Short mmCIF file of N, CA and C in Angstrom, two decimals:
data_model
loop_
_atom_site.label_atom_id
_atom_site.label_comp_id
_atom_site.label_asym_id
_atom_site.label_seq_id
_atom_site.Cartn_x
_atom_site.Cartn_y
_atom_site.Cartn_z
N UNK A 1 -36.66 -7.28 -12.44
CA UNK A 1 -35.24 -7.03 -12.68
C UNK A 1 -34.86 -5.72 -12.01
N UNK A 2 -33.85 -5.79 -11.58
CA UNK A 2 -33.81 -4.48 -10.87
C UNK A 2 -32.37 -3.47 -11.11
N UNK A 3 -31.84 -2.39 -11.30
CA UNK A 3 -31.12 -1.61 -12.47
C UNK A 3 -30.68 -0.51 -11.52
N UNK A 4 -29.71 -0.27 -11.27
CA UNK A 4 -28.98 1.30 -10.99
C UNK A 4 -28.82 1.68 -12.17
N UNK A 5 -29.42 3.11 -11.81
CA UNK A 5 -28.92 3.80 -13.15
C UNK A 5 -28.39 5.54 -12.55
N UNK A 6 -26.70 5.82 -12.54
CA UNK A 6 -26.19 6.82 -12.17
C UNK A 6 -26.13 8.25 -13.19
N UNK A 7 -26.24 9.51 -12.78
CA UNK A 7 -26.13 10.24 -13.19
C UNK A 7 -25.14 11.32 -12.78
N UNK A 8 -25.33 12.58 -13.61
CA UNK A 8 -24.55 13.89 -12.39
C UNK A 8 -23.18 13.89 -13.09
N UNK A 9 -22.23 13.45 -13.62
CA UNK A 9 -21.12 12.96 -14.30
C UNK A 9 -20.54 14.12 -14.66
N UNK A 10 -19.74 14.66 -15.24
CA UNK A 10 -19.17 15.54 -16.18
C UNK A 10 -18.08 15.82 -15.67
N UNK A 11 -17.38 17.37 -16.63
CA UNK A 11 -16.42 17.87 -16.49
C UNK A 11 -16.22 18.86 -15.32
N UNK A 12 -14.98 19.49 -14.57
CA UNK A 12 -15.20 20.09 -13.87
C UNK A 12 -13.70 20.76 -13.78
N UNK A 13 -13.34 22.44 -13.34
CA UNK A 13 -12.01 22.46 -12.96
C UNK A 13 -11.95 21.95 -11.32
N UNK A 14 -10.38 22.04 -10.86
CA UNK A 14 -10.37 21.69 -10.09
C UNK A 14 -10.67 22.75 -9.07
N UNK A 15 -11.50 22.28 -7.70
CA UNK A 15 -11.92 23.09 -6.88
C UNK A 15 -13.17 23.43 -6.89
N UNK A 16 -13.77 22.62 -7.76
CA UNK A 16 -15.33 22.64 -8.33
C UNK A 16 -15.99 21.79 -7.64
N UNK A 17 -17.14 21.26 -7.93
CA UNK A 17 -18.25 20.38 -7.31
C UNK A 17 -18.82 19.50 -8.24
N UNK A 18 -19.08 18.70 -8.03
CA UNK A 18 -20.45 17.87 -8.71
C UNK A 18 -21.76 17.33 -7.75
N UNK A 19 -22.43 16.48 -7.86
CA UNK A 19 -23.87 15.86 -7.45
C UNK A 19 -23.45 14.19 -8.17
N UNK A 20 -23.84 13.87 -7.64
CA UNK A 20 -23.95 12.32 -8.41
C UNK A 20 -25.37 11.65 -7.82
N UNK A 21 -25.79 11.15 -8.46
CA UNK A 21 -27.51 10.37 -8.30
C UNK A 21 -27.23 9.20 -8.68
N UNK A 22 -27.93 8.51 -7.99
CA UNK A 22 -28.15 6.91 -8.22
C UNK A 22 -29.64 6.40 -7.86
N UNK A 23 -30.02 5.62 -8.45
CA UNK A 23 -31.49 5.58 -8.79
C UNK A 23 -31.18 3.91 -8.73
N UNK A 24 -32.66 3.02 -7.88
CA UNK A 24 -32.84 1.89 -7.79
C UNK A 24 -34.08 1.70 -8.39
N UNK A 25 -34.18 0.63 -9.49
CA UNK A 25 -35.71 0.43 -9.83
C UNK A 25 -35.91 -0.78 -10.15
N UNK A 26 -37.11 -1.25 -10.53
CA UNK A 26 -37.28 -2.45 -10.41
C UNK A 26 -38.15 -3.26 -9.43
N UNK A 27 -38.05 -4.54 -9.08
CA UNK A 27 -38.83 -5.20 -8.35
C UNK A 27 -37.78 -5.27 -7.09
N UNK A 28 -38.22 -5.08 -6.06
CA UNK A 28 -37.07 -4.76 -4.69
C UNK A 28 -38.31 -4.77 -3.77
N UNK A 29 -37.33 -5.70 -2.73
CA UNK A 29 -38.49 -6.01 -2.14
C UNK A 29 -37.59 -5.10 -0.54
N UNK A 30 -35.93 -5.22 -0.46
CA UNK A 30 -35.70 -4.03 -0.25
C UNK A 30 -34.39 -3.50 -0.03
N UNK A 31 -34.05 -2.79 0.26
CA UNK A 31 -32.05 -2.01 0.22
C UNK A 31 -31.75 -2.19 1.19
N UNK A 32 -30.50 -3.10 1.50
CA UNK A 32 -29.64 -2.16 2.38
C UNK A 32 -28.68 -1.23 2.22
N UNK A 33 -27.33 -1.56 2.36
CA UNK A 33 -26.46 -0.26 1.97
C UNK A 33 -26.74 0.19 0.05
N UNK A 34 -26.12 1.13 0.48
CA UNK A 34 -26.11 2.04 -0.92
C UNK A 34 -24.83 2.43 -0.39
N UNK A 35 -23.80 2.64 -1.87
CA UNK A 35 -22.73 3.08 -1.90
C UNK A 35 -21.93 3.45 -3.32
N UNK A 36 -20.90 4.28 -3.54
CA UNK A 36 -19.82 4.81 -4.27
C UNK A 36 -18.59 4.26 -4.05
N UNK A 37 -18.54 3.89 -5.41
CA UNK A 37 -16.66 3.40 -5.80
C UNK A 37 -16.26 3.86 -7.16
N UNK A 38 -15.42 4.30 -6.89
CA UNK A 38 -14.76 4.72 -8.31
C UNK A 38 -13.25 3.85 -9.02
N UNK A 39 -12.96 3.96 -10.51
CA UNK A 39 -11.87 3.34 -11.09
C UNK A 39 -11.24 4.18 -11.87
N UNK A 40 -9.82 4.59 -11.46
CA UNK A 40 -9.36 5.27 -12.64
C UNK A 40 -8.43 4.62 -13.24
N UNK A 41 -7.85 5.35 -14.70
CA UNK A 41 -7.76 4.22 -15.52
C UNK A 41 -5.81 3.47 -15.14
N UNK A 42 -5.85 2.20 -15.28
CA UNK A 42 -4.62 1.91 -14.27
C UNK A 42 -5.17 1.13 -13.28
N UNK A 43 -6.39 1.67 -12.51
CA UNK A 43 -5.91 1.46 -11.05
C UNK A 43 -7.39 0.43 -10.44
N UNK A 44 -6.85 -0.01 -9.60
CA UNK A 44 -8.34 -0.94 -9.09
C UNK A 44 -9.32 -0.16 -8.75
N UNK A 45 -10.89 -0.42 -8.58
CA UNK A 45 -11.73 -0.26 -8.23
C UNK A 45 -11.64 0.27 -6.50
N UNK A 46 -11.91 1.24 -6.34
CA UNK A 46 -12.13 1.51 -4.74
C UNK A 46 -13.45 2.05 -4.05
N UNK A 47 -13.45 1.86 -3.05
CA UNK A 47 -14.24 2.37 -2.44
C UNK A 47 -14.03 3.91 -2.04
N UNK A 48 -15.05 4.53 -2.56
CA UNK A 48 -15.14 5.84 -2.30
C UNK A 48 -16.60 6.30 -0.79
N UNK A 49 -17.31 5.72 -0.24
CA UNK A 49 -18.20 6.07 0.27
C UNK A 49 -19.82 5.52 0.26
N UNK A 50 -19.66 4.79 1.34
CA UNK A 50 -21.03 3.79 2.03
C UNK A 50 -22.03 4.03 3.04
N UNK A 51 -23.39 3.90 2.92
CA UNK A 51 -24.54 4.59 3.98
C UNK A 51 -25.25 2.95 3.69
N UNK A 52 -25.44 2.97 5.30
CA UNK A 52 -26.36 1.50 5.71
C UNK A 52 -26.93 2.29 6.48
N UNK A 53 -28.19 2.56 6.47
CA UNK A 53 -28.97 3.68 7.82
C UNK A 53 -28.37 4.42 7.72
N UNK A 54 -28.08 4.90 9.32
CA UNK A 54 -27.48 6.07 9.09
C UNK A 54 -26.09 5.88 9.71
N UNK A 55 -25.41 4.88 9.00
CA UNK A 55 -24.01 4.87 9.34
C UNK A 55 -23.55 5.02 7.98
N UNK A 56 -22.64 6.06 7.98
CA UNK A 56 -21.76 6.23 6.83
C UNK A 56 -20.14 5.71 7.22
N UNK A 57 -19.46 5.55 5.64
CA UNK A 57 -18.08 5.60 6.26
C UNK A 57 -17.22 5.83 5.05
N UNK A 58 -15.94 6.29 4.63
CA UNK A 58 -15.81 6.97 3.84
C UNK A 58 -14.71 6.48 3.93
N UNK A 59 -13.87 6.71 2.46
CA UNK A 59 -12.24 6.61 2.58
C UNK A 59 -11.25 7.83 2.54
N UNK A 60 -10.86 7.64 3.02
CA UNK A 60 -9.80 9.07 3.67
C UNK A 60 -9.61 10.29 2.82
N UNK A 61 -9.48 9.34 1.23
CA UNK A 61 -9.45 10.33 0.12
C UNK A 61 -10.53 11.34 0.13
N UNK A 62 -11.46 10.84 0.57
CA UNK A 62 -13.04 11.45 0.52
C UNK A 62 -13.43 12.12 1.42
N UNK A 63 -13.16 11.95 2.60
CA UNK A 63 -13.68 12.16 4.03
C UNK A 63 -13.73 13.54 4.13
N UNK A 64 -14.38 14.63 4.52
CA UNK A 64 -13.87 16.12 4.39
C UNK A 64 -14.34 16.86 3.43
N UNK A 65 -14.22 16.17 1.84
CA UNK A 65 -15.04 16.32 0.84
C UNK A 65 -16.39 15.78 0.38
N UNK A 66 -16.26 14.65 0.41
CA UNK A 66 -17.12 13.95 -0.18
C UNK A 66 -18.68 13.93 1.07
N UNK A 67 -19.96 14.07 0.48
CA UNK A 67 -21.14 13.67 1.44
C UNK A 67 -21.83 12.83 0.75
N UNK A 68 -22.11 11.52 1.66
CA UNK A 68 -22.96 10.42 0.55
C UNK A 68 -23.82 10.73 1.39
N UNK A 69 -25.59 11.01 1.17
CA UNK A 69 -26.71 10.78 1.63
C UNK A 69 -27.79 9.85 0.88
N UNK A 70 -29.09 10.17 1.16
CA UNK A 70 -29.89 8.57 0.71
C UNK A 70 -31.24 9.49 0.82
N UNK A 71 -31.91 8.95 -0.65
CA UNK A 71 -33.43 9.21 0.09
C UNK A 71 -34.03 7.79 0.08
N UNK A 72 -34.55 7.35 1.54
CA UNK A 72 -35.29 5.84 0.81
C UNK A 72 -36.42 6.03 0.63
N UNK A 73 -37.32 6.74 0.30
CA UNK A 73 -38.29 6.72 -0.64
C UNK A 73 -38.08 6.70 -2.31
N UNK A 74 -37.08 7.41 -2.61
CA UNK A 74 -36.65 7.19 -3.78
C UNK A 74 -36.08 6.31 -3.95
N UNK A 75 -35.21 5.59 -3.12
CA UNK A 75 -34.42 4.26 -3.51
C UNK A 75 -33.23 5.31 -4.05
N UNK A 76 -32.71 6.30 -3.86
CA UNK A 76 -32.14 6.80 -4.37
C UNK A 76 -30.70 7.41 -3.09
N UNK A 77 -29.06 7.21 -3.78
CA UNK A 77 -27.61 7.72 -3.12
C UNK A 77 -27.84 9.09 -4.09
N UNK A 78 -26.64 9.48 -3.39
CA UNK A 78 -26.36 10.70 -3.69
C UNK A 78 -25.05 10.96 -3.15
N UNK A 79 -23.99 11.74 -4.20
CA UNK A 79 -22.59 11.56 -3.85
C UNK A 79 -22.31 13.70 -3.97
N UNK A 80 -22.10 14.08 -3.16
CA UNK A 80 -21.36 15.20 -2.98
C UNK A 80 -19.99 15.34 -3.44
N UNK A 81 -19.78 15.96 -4.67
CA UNK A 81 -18.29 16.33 -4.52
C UNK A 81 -17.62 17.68 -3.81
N UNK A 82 -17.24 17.78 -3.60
CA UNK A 82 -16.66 19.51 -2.84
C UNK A 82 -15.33 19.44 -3.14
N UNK A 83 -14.48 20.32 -3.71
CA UNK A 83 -12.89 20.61 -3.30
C UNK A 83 -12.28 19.85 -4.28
N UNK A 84 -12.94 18.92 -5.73
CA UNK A 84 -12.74 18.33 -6.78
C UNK A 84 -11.14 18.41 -7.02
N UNK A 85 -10.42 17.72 -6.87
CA UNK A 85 -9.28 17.84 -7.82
C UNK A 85 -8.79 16.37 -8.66
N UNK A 86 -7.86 17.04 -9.61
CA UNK A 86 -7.53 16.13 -10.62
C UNK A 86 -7.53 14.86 -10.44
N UNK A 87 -6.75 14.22 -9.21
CA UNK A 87 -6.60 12.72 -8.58
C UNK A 87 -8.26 12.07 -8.50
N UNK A 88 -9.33 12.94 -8.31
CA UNK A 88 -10.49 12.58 -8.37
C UNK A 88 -11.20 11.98 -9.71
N UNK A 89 -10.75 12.54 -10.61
CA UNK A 89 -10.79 11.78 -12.27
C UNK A 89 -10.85 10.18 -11.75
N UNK A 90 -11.81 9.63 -12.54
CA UNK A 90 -12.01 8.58 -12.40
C UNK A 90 -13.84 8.42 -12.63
N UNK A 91 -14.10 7.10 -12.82
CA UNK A 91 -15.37 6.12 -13.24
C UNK A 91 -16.26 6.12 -12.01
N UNK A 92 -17.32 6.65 -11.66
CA UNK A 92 -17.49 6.29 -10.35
C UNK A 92 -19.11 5.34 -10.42
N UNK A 93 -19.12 4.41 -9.64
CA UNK A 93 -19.72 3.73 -10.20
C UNK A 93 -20.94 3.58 -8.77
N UNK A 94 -22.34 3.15 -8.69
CA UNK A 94 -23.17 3.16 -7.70
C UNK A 94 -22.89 1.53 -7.35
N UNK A 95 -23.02 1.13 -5.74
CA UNK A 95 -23.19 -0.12 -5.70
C UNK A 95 -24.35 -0.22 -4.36
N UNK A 96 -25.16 -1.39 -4.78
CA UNK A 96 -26.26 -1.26 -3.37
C UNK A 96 -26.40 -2.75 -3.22
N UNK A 97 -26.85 -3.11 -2.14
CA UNK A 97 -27.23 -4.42 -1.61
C UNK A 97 -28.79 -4.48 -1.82
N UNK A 98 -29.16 -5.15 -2.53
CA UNK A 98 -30.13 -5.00 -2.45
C UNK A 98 -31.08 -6.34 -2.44
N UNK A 99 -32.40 -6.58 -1.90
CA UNK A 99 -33.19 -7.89 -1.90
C UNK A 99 -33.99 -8.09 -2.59
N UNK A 100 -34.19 -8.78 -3.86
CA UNK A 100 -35.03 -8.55 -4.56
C UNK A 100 -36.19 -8.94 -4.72
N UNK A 101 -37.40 -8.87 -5.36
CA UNK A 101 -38.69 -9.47 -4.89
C UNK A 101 -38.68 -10.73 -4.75
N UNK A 102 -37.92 -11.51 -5.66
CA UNK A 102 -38.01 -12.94 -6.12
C UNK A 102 -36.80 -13.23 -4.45
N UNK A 103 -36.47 -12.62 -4.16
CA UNK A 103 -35.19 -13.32 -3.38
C UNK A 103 -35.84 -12.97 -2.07
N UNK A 104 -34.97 -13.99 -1.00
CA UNK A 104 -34.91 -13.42 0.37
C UNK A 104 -33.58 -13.45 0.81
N UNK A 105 -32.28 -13.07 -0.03
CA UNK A 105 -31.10 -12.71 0.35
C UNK A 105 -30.53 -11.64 -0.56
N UNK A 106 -29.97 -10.59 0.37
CA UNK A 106 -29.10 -9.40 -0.41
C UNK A 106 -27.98 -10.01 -1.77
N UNK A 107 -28.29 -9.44 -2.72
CA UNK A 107 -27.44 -9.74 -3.81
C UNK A 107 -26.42 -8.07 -3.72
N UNK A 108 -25.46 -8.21 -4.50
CA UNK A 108 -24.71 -6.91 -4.89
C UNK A 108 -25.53 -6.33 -5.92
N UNK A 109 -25.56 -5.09 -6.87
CA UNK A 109 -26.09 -4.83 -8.00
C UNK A 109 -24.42 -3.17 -8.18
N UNK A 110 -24.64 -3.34 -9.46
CA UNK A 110 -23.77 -2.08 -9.98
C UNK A 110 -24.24 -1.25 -10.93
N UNK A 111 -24.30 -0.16 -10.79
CA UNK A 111 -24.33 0.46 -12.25
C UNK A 111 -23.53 0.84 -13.57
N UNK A 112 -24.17 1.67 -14.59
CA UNK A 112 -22.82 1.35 -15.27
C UNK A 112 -22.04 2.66 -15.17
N UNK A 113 -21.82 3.31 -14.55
CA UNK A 113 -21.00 4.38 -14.19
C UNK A 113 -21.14 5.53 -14.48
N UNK A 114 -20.39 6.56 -14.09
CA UNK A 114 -20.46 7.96 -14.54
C UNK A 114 -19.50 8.49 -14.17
N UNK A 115 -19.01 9.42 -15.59
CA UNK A 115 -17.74 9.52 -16.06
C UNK A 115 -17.41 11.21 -14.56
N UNK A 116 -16.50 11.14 -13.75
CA UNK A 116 -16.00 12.24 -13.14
C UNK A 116 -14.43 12.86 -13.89
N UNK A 117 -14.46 14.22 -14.03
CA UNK A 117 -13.05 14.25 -15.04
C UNK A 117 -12.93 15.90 -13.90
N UNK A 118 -11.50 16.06 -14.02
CA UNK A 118 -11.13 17.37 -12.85
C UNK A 118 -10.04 17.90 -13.79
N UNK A 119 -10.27 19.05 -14.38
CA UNK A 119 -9.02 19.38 -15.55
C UNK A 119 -9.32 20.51 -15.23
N UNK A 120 -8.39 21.82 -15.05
CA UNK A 120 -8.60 23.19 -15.76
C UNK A 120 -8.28 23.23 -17.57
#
């Protein structure tokens, strides 16, 4: 069975930073992309920031701020916040493609989120 499980979450004023971690475990036989989307409350699910190798690509909101990197030995994303502000509030959630032992086709997988909040 195989499980994202995100961390790094919390409170922050605005102009602050966070880290976000995402962790793959399980039986994986192996990843492709790894990526960040966030939901705030109201609003659809978006894409915040995707790494397949070493192509990244980002949404505009993010671009400038945001750094997604990867370790694949860990099976593990990683989300940079920089320059945090309020509009950034929101659920952000890990998503990876991943193949699992039992499979020989990429399924989606999600985690269950982690809370980002930008308040003074």
């Amino acid at each position: 069975q195989v499980q994202l499980v995100e961390s790094g979450g919390g409170l922050v004023q605005p102009g602050g930073s966070l880290r976000l971690s995402c962790a793959a475990s399980g039986s994986i036989r192996s990843i492709a992309a790894m990526g960040w989307y966030r939901q705030a409350p109201g609003k659809e699910r978006e894409l915040v920031a995707r790494i397949r190798g070493d192509t990244t690509n980002y949404a505009d909101s993010a671009r400038g701020r945001f750094t997604i990197s990867r370790d694949n030995a860990q099976n593990t994303v990683y989300l940079q916040l920089n320059s945090l502000r309020p509009e950034d509030t929101a659920l952000y959630y890990c998503n990876a493609d991943i193949v699992a032992s039992s499979a020989w086709h990429p399924a989606a997988y999600w985690g269950q989120g982690t809370q980002v909040t930008v308040s003074s």
